C-alpha positions as CSV (number, residue, x, y, z in Angstrom):
1,M,0.8,-15.4,3.6
2,Y,3.9,-16.9,1.8
3,A,7.1,-17.4,3.7
4,V,10.5,-19.1,3.2
5,S,13.3,-19.4,5.7
6,T,16.3,-21.5,6.7
7,I,16.0,-24.0,9.5
8,R,18.2,-26.2,11.6
9,P,17.9,-29.9,10.6
10,D,17.7,-31.1,14.2
11,R,14.3,-29.4,14.9
12,L,11.5,-31.7,16.0
13,G,9.0,-32.9,13.4
14,L,11.3,-32.6,10.4
15,P,11.6,-35.6,8.1
16,K,14.9,-37.4,7.5
17,L,16.6,-36.8,4.1
18,I,19.7,-38.1,2.4
19,D,22.8,-38.2,4.5
20,D,25.4,-35.5,3.8
21,K,28.1,-38.1,2.9
22,K,26.0,-39.3,0.0
23,M,25.5,-35.9,-1.5
24,K,27.8,-33.8,-3.7
25,R,27.7,-30.1,-4.5
26,G,24.4,-29.2,-6.3
27,D,22.4,-32.2,-5.1
28,L,18.9,-31.7,-3.8
29,D,16.6,-33.7,-1.6
30,Y,13.1,-32.6,-0.4
31,Q,9.8,-33.7,1.0
32,I,6.4,-32.0,0.8
33,S,3.9,-32.4,3.6
34,D,0.1,-32.8,3.2
35,Q,-0.3,-29.2,4.2
36,G,1.9,-27.9,1.3
37,I,5.0,-27.1,3.4
38,S,8.2,-28.1,1.6
39,F,11.4,-29.1,3.4
40,F,14.5,-28.8,1.2
41,K,18.1,-30.0,1.7
42,W,20.6,-28.6,-0.8
43,K,24.3,-29.3,-0.8
44,D,26.6,-26.3,-1.4
45,N,29.9,-26.2,0.4
46,R,27.8,-27.5,3.3
47,S,24.2,-28.7,3.5
48,V,21.6,-25.9,3.7
49,H,18.0,-26.6,4.8
50,F,14.9,-24.6,3.8
51,L,11.3,-24.5,4.8
52,S,8.7,-22.9,2.4
53,N,5.0,-22.9,1.8
54,Y,5.0,-21.8,-1.8
55,H,8.0,-23.5,-3.5
56,G,8.1,-26.7,-5.5
57,N,11.0,-28.8,-6.8
58,D,11.9,-26.3,-9.6
59,T,15.6,-25.7,-10.1
60,C,17.8,-23.0,-11.4
61,K,21.5,-22.1,-11.8
62,V,23.4,-20.0,-9.3
63,Q,27.0,-18.8,-9.4
64,R,29.5,-20.0,-6.9
65,R,33.1,-18.9,-6.5
66,L,35.9,-21.4,-6.1
67,K,39.1,-21.0,-4.1
68,D,41.1,-19.8,-7.2
69,G,38.5,-17.1,-7.9
70,T,36.8,-18.7,-10.9
71,K,33.0,-18.8,-11.0
72,I,30.9,-21.9,-11.8
73,N,27.2,-22.5,-12.2
74,V,25.7,-24.9,-9.7
75,T,22.2,-26.4,-9.9
76,A,20.1,-25.2,-7.0
77,P,16.4,-25.2,-6.1
78,I,14.5,-22.0,-6.9
79,V,13.9,-21.5,-3.2
80,V,17.6,-20.7,-2.8
81,K,17.4,-17.9,-5.4
82,D,14.2,-16.4,-3.8
83,Y,15.6,-16.6,-0.3
84,N,18.9,-14.8,-1.3
85,G,16.9,-12.1,-3.2
86,R,14.5,-11.4,-0.5
87,M,16.6,-12.0,2.6
88,G,16.4,-9.2,5.1
89,G,12.8,-8.2,4.3
90,I,11.7,-8.4,7.9
91,D,14.7,-6.3,9.0
92,K,13.9,-3.7,6.3
93,A,10.3,-3.6,7.4
94,D,11.3,-3.1,11.0
95,M,13.7,-0.3,9.9
96,L,11.0,1.5,8.0
97,R,8.6,1.2,10.9
98,A,11.1,2.4,13.5
99,I,12.2,5.6,11.5
100,Y,9.0,7.5,12.3
101,D,7.5,5.2,14.9
102,R,4.6,6.5,17.0
103,D,4.7,3.8,19.6
104,R,3.7,4.7,23.1
105,K,4.3,2.9,26.4
106,S,1.3,1.3,28.0
107,K,0.6,-1.0,31.0
108,K,-1.6,-3.2,28.8
109,W,0.5,-5.2,26.3
110,W,-2.3,-5.4,23.7
111,H,-2.5,-1.6,23.4
112,G,0.8,-1.5,21.7
113,L,-0.1,-4.4,19.5
114,F,-3.5,-3.3,18.1
115,F,-3.1,0.5,18.3
116,F,0.4,0.9,17.1
117,A,2.1,-2.3,15.8
118,V,-0.7,-3.4,13.4
119,P,-1.3,0.1,11.8
120,E,2.4,0.7,11.4
121,I,2.9,-2.7,9.7
122,A,0.0,-1.9,7.4
123,Y,1.6,1.5,6.7
124,V,4.9,-0.1,5.7
125,I,3.3,-2.6,3.4
126,S,1.2,0.1,1.7
127,Y,4.4,2.3,1.4
128,I,6.4,-0.5,-0.3
129,S,3.5,-1.4,-2.6
130,Y,2.9,2.3,-3.6
131,V,6.6,2.9,-4.4
132,E,6.8,-0.3,-6.5
133,A,3.5,0.4,-8.3
134,R,4.2,4.1,-9.1
135,R,8.0,3.5,-9.7
136,E,8.9,6.8,-8.2
137,K,11.1,7.8,-5.3
138,M,9.3,9.0,-2.2
139,S,10.5,9.1,1.3
140,S,8.8,7.4,4.2
141,L,8.1,10.7,5.9
142,E,6.5,12.3,2.7
143,Y,4.3,9.2,2.2
144,K,3.1,9.4,5.8
145,R,2.4,13.1,5.5
146,C,0.3,12.5,2.3
147,I,-1.8,9.8,4.1
148,T,-2.3,12.0,7.1
149,K,-3.2,15.0,5.0
150,G,-5.7,13.0,2.9
151,L,-7.4,11.6,6.1
152,L,-7.6,15.0,7.8
153,T,-8.7,17.1,4.8
154,K,-11.2,14.7,3.3
155,S,-14.3,16.6,2.3
156,K,-17.3,16.1,4.6
157,P,-20.8,17.5,4.2
158,R,-21.4,20.5,6.4
159,P,-24.4,19.9,8.7
160,K,-27.4,22.1,8.0
161,R,-28.1,24.7,10.6
162,K,-31.4,24.3,12.4
163,G,-33.8,27.1,12.9
164,R,-34.1,30.4,11.0
165,P,-31.0,31.6,9.1
166,K,-29.0,34.6,10.4
167,S,-29.8,37.9,8.8
168,N,-26.3,39.4,9.0
169,G,-24.8,36.7,6.7
170,D,-21.7,36.2,8.9
171,E,-21.8,32.4,8.5
172,Q,-22.1,32.6,4.8
173,T,-19.2,35.0,4.5
174,F,-17.0,32.7,6.7
175,F,-17.6,29.7,4.6
176,A,-17.2,31.7,1.4
177,K,-13.8,32.9,2.4
178,K,-12.7,29.5,3.8
179,R,-12.1,28.0,0.4
180,R,-9.5,29.6,-1.9
181,K,-10.7,30.9,-5.2
182,G,-9.8,28.6,-8.1
183,N,-9.5,25.4,-6.1
184,L,-11.8,22.5,-5.3
185,S,-12.9,21.8,-1.8
186,V,-11.4,18.3,-2.0
187,P,-7.6,18.1,-1.9
188,N,-5.6,16.5,-4.8
189,D,-4.5,13.6,-2.6
190,V,-8.1,12.4,-2.2
191,R,-9.2,13.3,-5.7
192,L,-6.4,11.8,-7.8
193,E,-5.5,8.7,-5.7
194,N,-7.5,5.5,-5.4
195,R,-9.4,6.2,-8.6
196,G,-11.2,2.9,-8.5
197,C,-13.0,4.1,-5.4
198,H,-14.6,7.1,-7.1
199,W,-18.1,6.4,-8.3
200,P,-20.9,8.7,-9.4
201,T,-24.0,8.6,-7.2
202,F,-27.4,10.3,-7.7
203,V,-29.2,11.9,-4.8
204,S,-32.6,13.5,-4.3
205,N,-31.3,17.0,-3.5
206,R,-29.4,19.2,-5.8
207,G,-26.1,21.0,-5.3
208,R,-23.8,23.3,-7.3
209,C,-21.2,21.6,-9.4
210,E,-17.9,22.7,-8.0
211,F,-16.1,22.5,-11.3
212,C,-18.7,24.6,-13.1
213,A,-18.5,27.1,-10.2
214,L,-14.8,27.6,-10.9
215,K,-15.7,28.6,-14.4
216,N,-18.7,30.8,-13.3
217,I,-21.2,28.4,-14.9
218,Q,-24.5,27.9,-13.1
219,S,-25.2,24.2,-12.7
220,K,-27.0,22.3,-10.0
221,P,-27.0,18.6,-10.7
222,H,-28.3,15.6,-8.7
223,S,-25.0,13.7,-9.2
224,K,-22.0,13.7,-6.9
225,C,-18.8,11.7,-6.3
226,S,-19.1,8.9,-3.7
227,T,-15.6,9.5,-2.3
228,C,-15.0,13.2,-2.7
229,N,-18.6,13.9,-1.7
230,I,-18.9,16.9,-4.0
231,F,-21.5,17.6,-6.7
232,L,-20.4,17.1,-10.3
233,C,-22.2,17.3,-13.6
234,I,-22.8,14.0,-15.3
235,N,-25.1,14.1,-18.3
236,E,-25.1,13.7,-22.1
237,K,-23.6,17.1,-22.8
238,K,-20.8,17.1,-20.3
239,N,-19.1,14.6,-18.0
240,V,-17.2,16.6,-15.4
241,F,-16.7,13.4,-13.2
242,T,-14.0,11.9,-15.5
243,I,-12.3,15.3,-15.9
244,I,-12.0,15.9,-12.1
245,I,-10.8,12.4,-11.4
246,K,-8.2,12.1,-14.2
247,C,-6.8,15.6,-14.7
248,E,-4.6,17.7,-12.4
249,F,-5.8,21.0,-14.0
250,P,-9.1,20.3,-15.9
251,P,-9.4,22.6,-18.9
252,L,-12.4,24.6,-19.7
253,L,-12.7,23.2,-23.2
254,C,-13.6,19.8,-21.9
255,I,-17.0,20.8,-20.7
256,K,-18.3,22.7,-23.7
């Protein structure tokens, strides 16, 4: 984990750097420990001290305003620019976690840490990464709903009924009406997201291809999706697997 922060110079264990009286605005002094932790001292209007585990002695230019309102460029270490740009990240993460927090009181302190704090922190990190990667606006509540829906509606194989089948066909009628006509059994949240986790697998038993079933085509392949857990045709003539994973509404012409 990479981290950078300001620190008071009188903390124990910090090395001694150049005295403030010998430094002018824009001067820099630093030391790097054997563990790769850098301690910086930079002179602005006053001396500012930084600790970082991923910065070197690279410098950049930052703007500073004088008393008369004019702006000047001052030489500063790159740690100053990164700190100012990302300052408040922990406060923002706490804010996102507290908006729809599911924390519960418990007499055991570690319950709140492992059952609520760690999952919520992972949720905040995944939410920020998702928004930055997709470059689209999505509220925290909507993102949490998508995650919950994907986990609850993930397709699971229906256990086979032991014994002789019922003669009245009530069970077959129930499962036939359970799925809406024209839709796949797996939701779009599971099917279209995390495309790198979808892989074709081949099993001994055969099952009806769900995509072909929507087009009233009889096909019972041995191949299925490892994540969606549904049977899909994968052969030389047609590859339904790539159509299902990539397309929102797969066209019929793709499987001819």
